[in-house]
Amino acid sequence: MVRVTHWLTVIAFFALLITGMEIVISHPRFYWGEVGNVMTQPAFTIPIPSSRGSVPTGYKFVMPDENGWSRYLHFEAAWLLVLTGLVYALYSVGTGHFRRNLAPARGERSWRDYRDVLLRTLRRERPDASEAHSYNAVQRATYLLVIFGLIPFVIWTGLAMSPAFTAAMPWTVEALGGRQTARTLHFFVSWALVLFVVVHVTMISMAGFRSRMRAMVTGRAAAREDA
Amino acid sequence: MNPLTRRRFMTAGIAATAGVAGVAVADRLARRYGLLPPDDGGIYGPGETLTYAAQRVLGRHALAREFPRSMISASPFLNPVAPPTDAFKHSQANGFADWRLAVDGMVAHPGSFSLADLKAMTARSQITEVACEEGWSYIAEWIGTPLSEVLRESGVHPQARYVAYFSIEHDWWDSMDMGDALHPQTLLTWGMNDGDLPVGFGGPLRMRVPRQLGYKNVKYITRLTVTDSMKGIHDGTGSAAAGGGYAWYAGI
């Protein structure tokens, strides 16, 4: 179940990332606070052409408008992410996956443990065989941050942009400091998740891409990693 | 490889049956309580249906956020529209004295209202945010006649489910369910920030649906059609925005 939900999340993540970028292109300006538009000062802009002629980007080029299908797919993939996350959470609480595999392991809770893992990784030491079957201290902390921090926050900041959702639950946007702040934070958290995915895939490559992929697809990990 | 034991087989069978039965029950409930949007088909249908149904269950009567007067945007963004048609320019030259809002479809008294008729009815004003699907937004005060007032005067049939609204501009129309149509903040808007609604912002008459995104707020409204199904209206998709690939429900 952990593996099935992992791969469903991968599908949802890439659908959300690509469509999210398409939507940003229609207004590549970001603001703090409640409101923001081309008549107000942006906090920052992304130096790309826009898919809307009404946005002053400095480029004399208007990109094609892909927002229609992008928005349909963005919200459908968001549902896939949320529902998959619920199944994963229920399953993980029920089977003790969180407690057993993700909560910091006994005897691995000091700063030294985290530092040692980082040093071993930087020296590009091969992980020892035990790590094929369990996560080290840094992995556990990172996965917990993503599962209980970044993903819930990206969903929250997304919902805080919904006019009907914020009508029903105004505090979801007021607590963030406004609709445009929610949008800007949504953008930042998305990049934090991209950073996680890049590091995650890099680490897998260092540990042996094919064997790790086989493990995540089939559920079986070889004791010796030379595939 | 684990053999496909009898226990695993039965567990999978029960799970699959429960899943299919669950979807079937959800579909029946969604139909009964009107939780299916007009664009519930196709590959994006499941996502749209979940979004629309969830919002209707979560806050059918919730009010859009209103803001203090101090937060009204000093320079709201004027989203450019295509040059107006001759029909619009003709009415504009007359100061919109001949502007009519026709009401037809499933109503006891089909007819039409002038701007003066609308302004003589109960007015409501609200300070709400316009949020475009592109990401930008602004806050303004909107003054108008609640759509629910016009529907009440026209005598809406109880089986009505949608209100379609049409612009004087060619191929610009949209629709909403009765939940939004009877919502107190849904206004046939003729005033903005203590003055007449400027033409650039949709004057003389704009549909304002603050619980949905900007593109549902069609400008230059001249006709309403009350119906129990979007199938008979234009291409049946429920809006002109669907032609551009945009979702019917924009409350997300």
Short mmCIF file of C-alpha atoms in Angstrom, two decimals, chain B:
data_model
loop_
_atom_site.label_atom_id
_atom_site.label_comp_id
_atom_site.label_asym_id
_atom_site.label_seq_id
_atom_site.Cartn_x
_atom_site.Cartn_y
_atom_site.Cartn_z
CA MET B 1 6.40 -13.85 -5.21
CA ASN B 2 3.54 -14.41 -2.85
CA PRO B 3 1.10 -16.98 -4.16
CA LEU B 4 -2.42 -15.76 -4.73
CA THR B 5 -3.88 -17.34 -1.68
CA ARG B 6 -7.58 -17.79 -1.10
CA ARG B 7 -7.50 -15.15 1.61
CA ARG B 8 -5.82 -12.55 -0.60
CA PHE B 9 -8.21 -13.33 -3.42
CA MET B 10 -11.26 -12.89 -1.20
CA THR B 11 -9.92 -9.69 0.36
CA ALA B 12 -9.28 -8.22 -3.09
CA GLY B 13 -12.74 -9.32 -4.23
CA ILE B 14 -14.49 -7.73 -1.26
CA ALA B 15 -12.49 -4.52 -1.67
CA ALA B 16 -13.31 -4.31 -5.39
CA THR B 17 -17.02 -4.97 -4.77
CA ALA B 18 -17.12 -2.36 -2.01
CA GLY B 19 -15.37 0.12 -4.30
CA VAL B 20 -17.81 -0.36 -7.18
CA ALA B 21 -20.81 -0.28 -4.83
CA GLY B 22 -19.42 2.85 -3.19
CA VAL B 23 -19.08 4.69 -6.50
CA ALA B 24 -22.59 3.60 -7.53
CA VAL B 25 -24.11 4.83 -4.25
CA ALA B 26 -22.14 8.10 -4.49
CA ASP B 27 -23.41 8.61 -8.05
CA ARG B 28 -27.05 8.07 -6.98
CA LEU B 29 -26.71 10.43 -4.03
CA ALA B 30 -24.98 13.04 -6.19
CA ARG B 31 -27.83 12.87 -8.70
CA ARG B 32 -30.53 13.12 -6.06
CA TYR B 33 -28.99 16.15 -4.36
CA GLY B 34 -27.95 17.92 -7.57
CA LEU B 35 -24.23 17.57 -7.00
CA LEU B 36 -23.24 16.84 -10.61
CA PRO B 37 -21.95 19.80 -12.67
CA PRO B 38 -22.85 20.06 -16.38
CA ASP B 39 -19.24 19.14 -17.26
CA ASP B 40 -19.24 15.92 -15.22
CA GLY B 41 -18.17 13.81 -18.22
CA GLY B 42 -14.80 13.23 -19.86
CA ILE B 43 -11.41 12.69 -18.25
CA TYR B 44 -11.72 15.73 -15.99
CA GLY B 45 -15.31 14.86 -14.96
CA PRO B 46 -14.43 13.03 -11.72
CA GLY B 47 -12.27 15.91 -10.45
CA GLU B 48 -14.88 18.54 -11.34
CA THR B 49 -17.68 16.51 -9.74
CA LEU B 50 -15.68 16.05 -6.54
CA THR B 51 -14.89 19.77 -6.39
CA TYR B 52 -18.44 20.94 -7.07
CA ALA B 53 -20.05 18.38 -4.75
CA ALA B 54 -17.56 19.07 -1.96
CA GLN B 55 -18.17 22.83 -2.15
CA ARG B 56 -21.93 22.38 -2.14
CA VAL B 57 -21.78 20.08 0.89
CA LEU B 58 -19.24 22.28 2.67
CA GLY B 59 -20.85 25.67 2.38
CA ARG B 60 -23.98 26.00 0.28
CA HIS B 61 -25.05 29.14 2.15
CA ALA B 62 -21.64 30.49 3.14
CA LEU B 63 -21.02 34.16 2.40
CA ALA B 64 -18.01 35.35 0.42
CA ARG B 65 -15.57 37.38 2.49
CA GLU B 66 -16.41 41.09 2.71
CA PHE B 67 -13.80 43.74 3.40
CA PRO B 68 -13.64 47.12 5.13
CA ARG B 69 -13.97 50.20 2.96
CA SER B 70 -10.29 51.00 3.58
CA MET B 71 -9.29 47.90 1.60
CA ILE B 72 -11.01 48.96 -1.64
CA SER B 73 -8.34 48.90 -4.36
CA ALA B 74 -7.31 52.40 -5.36
CA SER B 75 -6.69 51.38 -8.96
CA PRO B 76 -8.55 48.18 -9.81
CA PHE B 77 -7.28 46.38 -12.89
CA LEU B 78 -9.50 46.85 -15.90
CA ASN B 79 -9.42 43.55 -17.77
CA PRO B 80 -9.61 44.46 -21.45
CA VAL B 81 -12.50 43.09 -23.51
CA ALA B 82 -13.16 42.98 -27.23
CA PRO B 83 -14.47 46.22 -28.82
CA PRO B 84 -18.22 46.53 -28.22
CA THR B 85 -20.82 45.61 -30.79
CA ASP B 86 -22.96 48.20 -32.58
CA ALA B 87 -25.92 47.20 -30.37
CA PHE B 88 -23.93 48.13 -27.28
CA LYS B 89 -22.63 51.39 -28.75
CA HIS B 90 -26.17 52.37 -29.75
CA SER B 91 -27.45 51.86 -26.22
CA GLN B 92 -24.44 53.63 -24.77
CA ALA B 93 -25.18 56.66 -26.94
CA ASN B 94 -28.64 56.73 -25.32
CA GLY B 95 -27.17 56.62 -21.83
CA PHE B 96 -28.43 53.02 -21.58
CA ALA B 97 -32.00 54.32 -21.19
CA ASP B 98 -33.20 51.52 -23.50
CA TRP B 99 -31.14 48.76 -21.80
CA ARG B 100 -33.38 45.78 -21.01
CA LEU B 101 -32.85 42.65 -19.00
CA ALA B 102 -35.11 39.90 -20.40
CA VAL B 103 -36.11 36.96 -18.21
CA ASP B 104 -37.42 33.78 -19.81
CA GLY B 105 -37.48 30.01 -19.38
CA MET B 106 -39.02 28.33 -16.34
CA VAL B 107 -40.69 31.40 -14.85
CA ALA B 108 -44.35 32.23 -14.24
CA HIS B 109 -43.98 35.78 -15.63
CA PRO B 110 -41.49 36.06 -18.48
CA GLY B 111 -40.71 39.69 -19.18
CA SER B 112 -38.03 42.30 -19.05
CA PHE B 113 -36.67 44.94 -16.69
CA SER B 114 -35.15 48.32 -17.47
CA LEU B 115 -32.21 49.58 -15.42
CA ALA B 116 -34.66 51.92 -13.67
CA ASP B 117 -36.88 48.92 -12.82
CA LEU B 118 -33.90 47.12 -11.32
CA LYS B 119 -32.76 50.15 -9.33
CA ALA B 120 -36.29 50.55 -7.93
CA MET B 121 -36.02 47.08 -6.35
CA THR B 122 -34.17 46.28 -3.13
CA ALA B 123 -30.53 47.20 -3.63
CA ARG B 124 -27.62 45.59 -1.90
CA SER B 125 -23.99 46.57 -1.78
CA GLN B 126 -20.96 44.58 -0.80
CA ILE B 127 -17.20 45.04 -0.70
CA THR B 128 -15.81 41.85 -2.18
CA GLU B 129 -12.75 40.66 -4.05
CA VAL B 130 -12.69 39.85 -7.75
CA ALA B 131 -10.23 36.99 -8.26
CA CYS B 132 -9.21 36.07 -11.78
CA GLU B 133 -8.28 32.49 -12.64
CA GLU B 134 -4.92 33.90 -13.82
CA GLY B 135 -4.04 34.82 -10.24
CA TRP B 136 -4.58 38.58 -9.86
CA SER B 137 -7.29 40.18 -7.78
CA TYR B 138 -8.76 43.46 -6.57
CA ILE B 139 -11.36 44.63 -4.08
CA ALA B 140 -14.25 46.94 -4.94
CA GLU B 141 -17.65 47.90 -3.65
CA TRP B 142 -20.40 46.46 -5.83
CA ILE B 143 -23.93 47.82 -5.77
CA GLY B 144 -26.81 46.07 -7.46
CA THR B 145 -30.07 44.20 -7.32
CA PRO B 146 -29.82 40.68 -5.91
CA LEU B 147 -30.49 38.17 -8.66
CA SER B 148 -32.80 36.41 -6.19
CA GLU B 149 -35.08 39.50 -6.21
CA VAL B 150 -35.45 39.40 -9.98
CA LEU B 151 -36.09 35.65 -9.87
CA ARG B 152 -38.70 36.09 -7.14
CA GLU B 153 -40.51 38.78 -9.14
CA SER B 154 -40.46 36.52 -12.17
CA GLY B 155 -41.87 33.52 -10.28
CA VAL B 156 -39.29 30.77 -10.74
CA HIS B 157 -40.71 27.26 -11.11
CA PRO B 158 -39.69 24.91 -8.29
CA GLN B 159 -38.00 22.44 -10.64
CA ALA B 160 -35.58 25.10 -11.94
CA ARG B 161 -31.93 24.17 -11.41
CA TYR B 162 -29.87 26.72 -13.31
CA VAL B 163 -29.87 30.34 -14.40
CA ALA B 164 -28.09 31.07 -17.67
CA TYR B 165 -27.07 34.69 -18.25
CA PHE B 166 -26.19 36.27 -21.56
CA SER B 167 -24.13 39.31 -22.53
CA ILE B 168 -25.07 41.70 -25.31
CA GLU B 169 -21.66 40.77 -26.71
CA HIS B 170 -21.68 37.88 -29.10
CA ASP B 171 -20.83 34.44 -27.67
CA TRP B 172 -20.42 35.56 -24.08
CA TRP B 173 -22.66 33.83 -21.58
CA ASP B 174 -22.48 31.59 -18.56
CA SER B 175 -24.70 29.87 -16.03
CA MET B 176 -24.90 29.03 -12.34
CA ASP B 177 -26.90 26.68 -10.16
CA MET B 178 -29.81 27.88 -8.01
CA GLY B 179 -27.52 27.77 -4.96
CA ASP B 180 -25.49 30.65 -6.37
CA ALA B 181 -28.44 32.28 -8.16
CA LEU B 182 -30.45 32.66 -4.92
CA HIS B 183 -27.36 33.53 -2.87
CA PRO B 184 -27.71 36.98 -1.25
CA GLN B 185 -24.35 38.20 -2.60
CA THR B 186 -25.09 37.36 -6.23
CA LEU B 187 -25.91 40.75 -7.71
CA LEU B 188 -27.07 42.15 -11.01
CA THR B 189 -24.57 44.92 -10.52
CA TRP B 190 -25.10 48.49 -11.77
CA GLY B 191 -22.93 50.46 -9.32
CA MET B 192 -19.32 50.36 -8.25
CA ASN B 193 -17.53 52.30 -5.50
CA ASP B 194 -20.45 54.73 -4.96
CA GLY B 195 -20.88 55.55 -8.65
CA ASP B 196 -22.36 54.01 -11.77
CA LEU B 197 -20.67 50.81 -12.88
CA PRO B 198 -18.13 51.95 -15.52
CA VAL B 199 -18.36 50.34 -18.96
CA GLY B 200 -14.86 48.90 -18.54
CA PHE B 201 -15.98 47.00 -15.47
CA GLY B 202 -19.15 45.69 -17.10
CA GLY B 203 -21.54 48.62 -16.95
CA PRO B 204 -24.38 49.17 -17.29
CA LEU B 205 -25.16 45.68 -15.93
CA ARG B 206 -22.80 42.95 -14.82
CA MET B 207 -23.41 39.63 -13.11
CA ARG B 208 -21.39 39.53 -9.90
CA VAL B 209 -20.90 36.05 -8.35
CA PRO B 210 -18.34 36.62 -5.58
CA ARG B 211 -18.08 32.95 -4.59
CA GLN B 212 -16.73 32.11 -8.05
CA LEU B 213 -13.76 33.33 -10.09
CA GLY B 214 -13.77 36.38 -12.33
CA TYR B 215 -14.75 34.68 -15.55
CA LYS B 216 -18.21 33.81 -14.18
CA ASN B 217 -18.84 37.55 -13.73
CA VAL B 218 -20.09 38.19 -17.27
CA LYS B 219 -20.31 41.82 -18.40
CA TYR B 220 -23.19 43.62 -20.22
CA ILE B 221 -26.04 41.30 -19.21
CA THR B 222 -29.23 41.50 -21.29
CA ARG B 223 -30.97 38.17 -20.75
CA LEU B 224 -31.57 35.49 -18.13
CA THR B 225 -32.90 32.01 -18.88
CA VAL B 226 -34.13 29.84 -16.03
CA THR B 227 -33.90 26.11 -16.79
CA ASP B 228 -33.75 22.65 -15.26
CA SER B 229 -31.03 21.45 -17.66
CA MET B 230 -28.19 23.05 -19.59
CA LYS B 231 -28.60 20.53 -22.39
CA GLY B 232 -30.96 22.66 -24.48
CA ILE B 233 -28.86 25.84 -24.31
CA HIS B 234 -26.23 26.38 -27.01
CA ASP B 235 -23.84 23.41 -26.92
CA GLY B 236 -25.05 22.19 -23.53
CA THR B 237 -21.78 22.85 -21.73
CA GLY B 238 -23.28 25.51 -19.48
CA SER B 239 -21.04 28.39 -20.53
CA ALA B 240 -19.17 30.09 -23.34
CA ALA B 241 -16.01 29.64 -21.24
CA ALA B 242 -16.29 25.89 -21.80
CA GLY B 243 -15.43 26.59 -25.44
CA GLY B 244 -12.03 27.80 -24.24
CA GLY B 245 -11.68 24.67 -22.13
CA TYR B 246 -12.61 26.31 -18.82
CA ALA B 247 -14.53 24.57 -16.05
CA TRP B 248 -18.19 25.40 -15.52
CA TYR B 249 -17.88 25.61 -11.74
CA ALA B 250 -15.35 28.30 -10.83
CA GLY B 251 -15.69 28.25 -7.05
CA ILE B 252 -12.97 25.59 -7.03
#
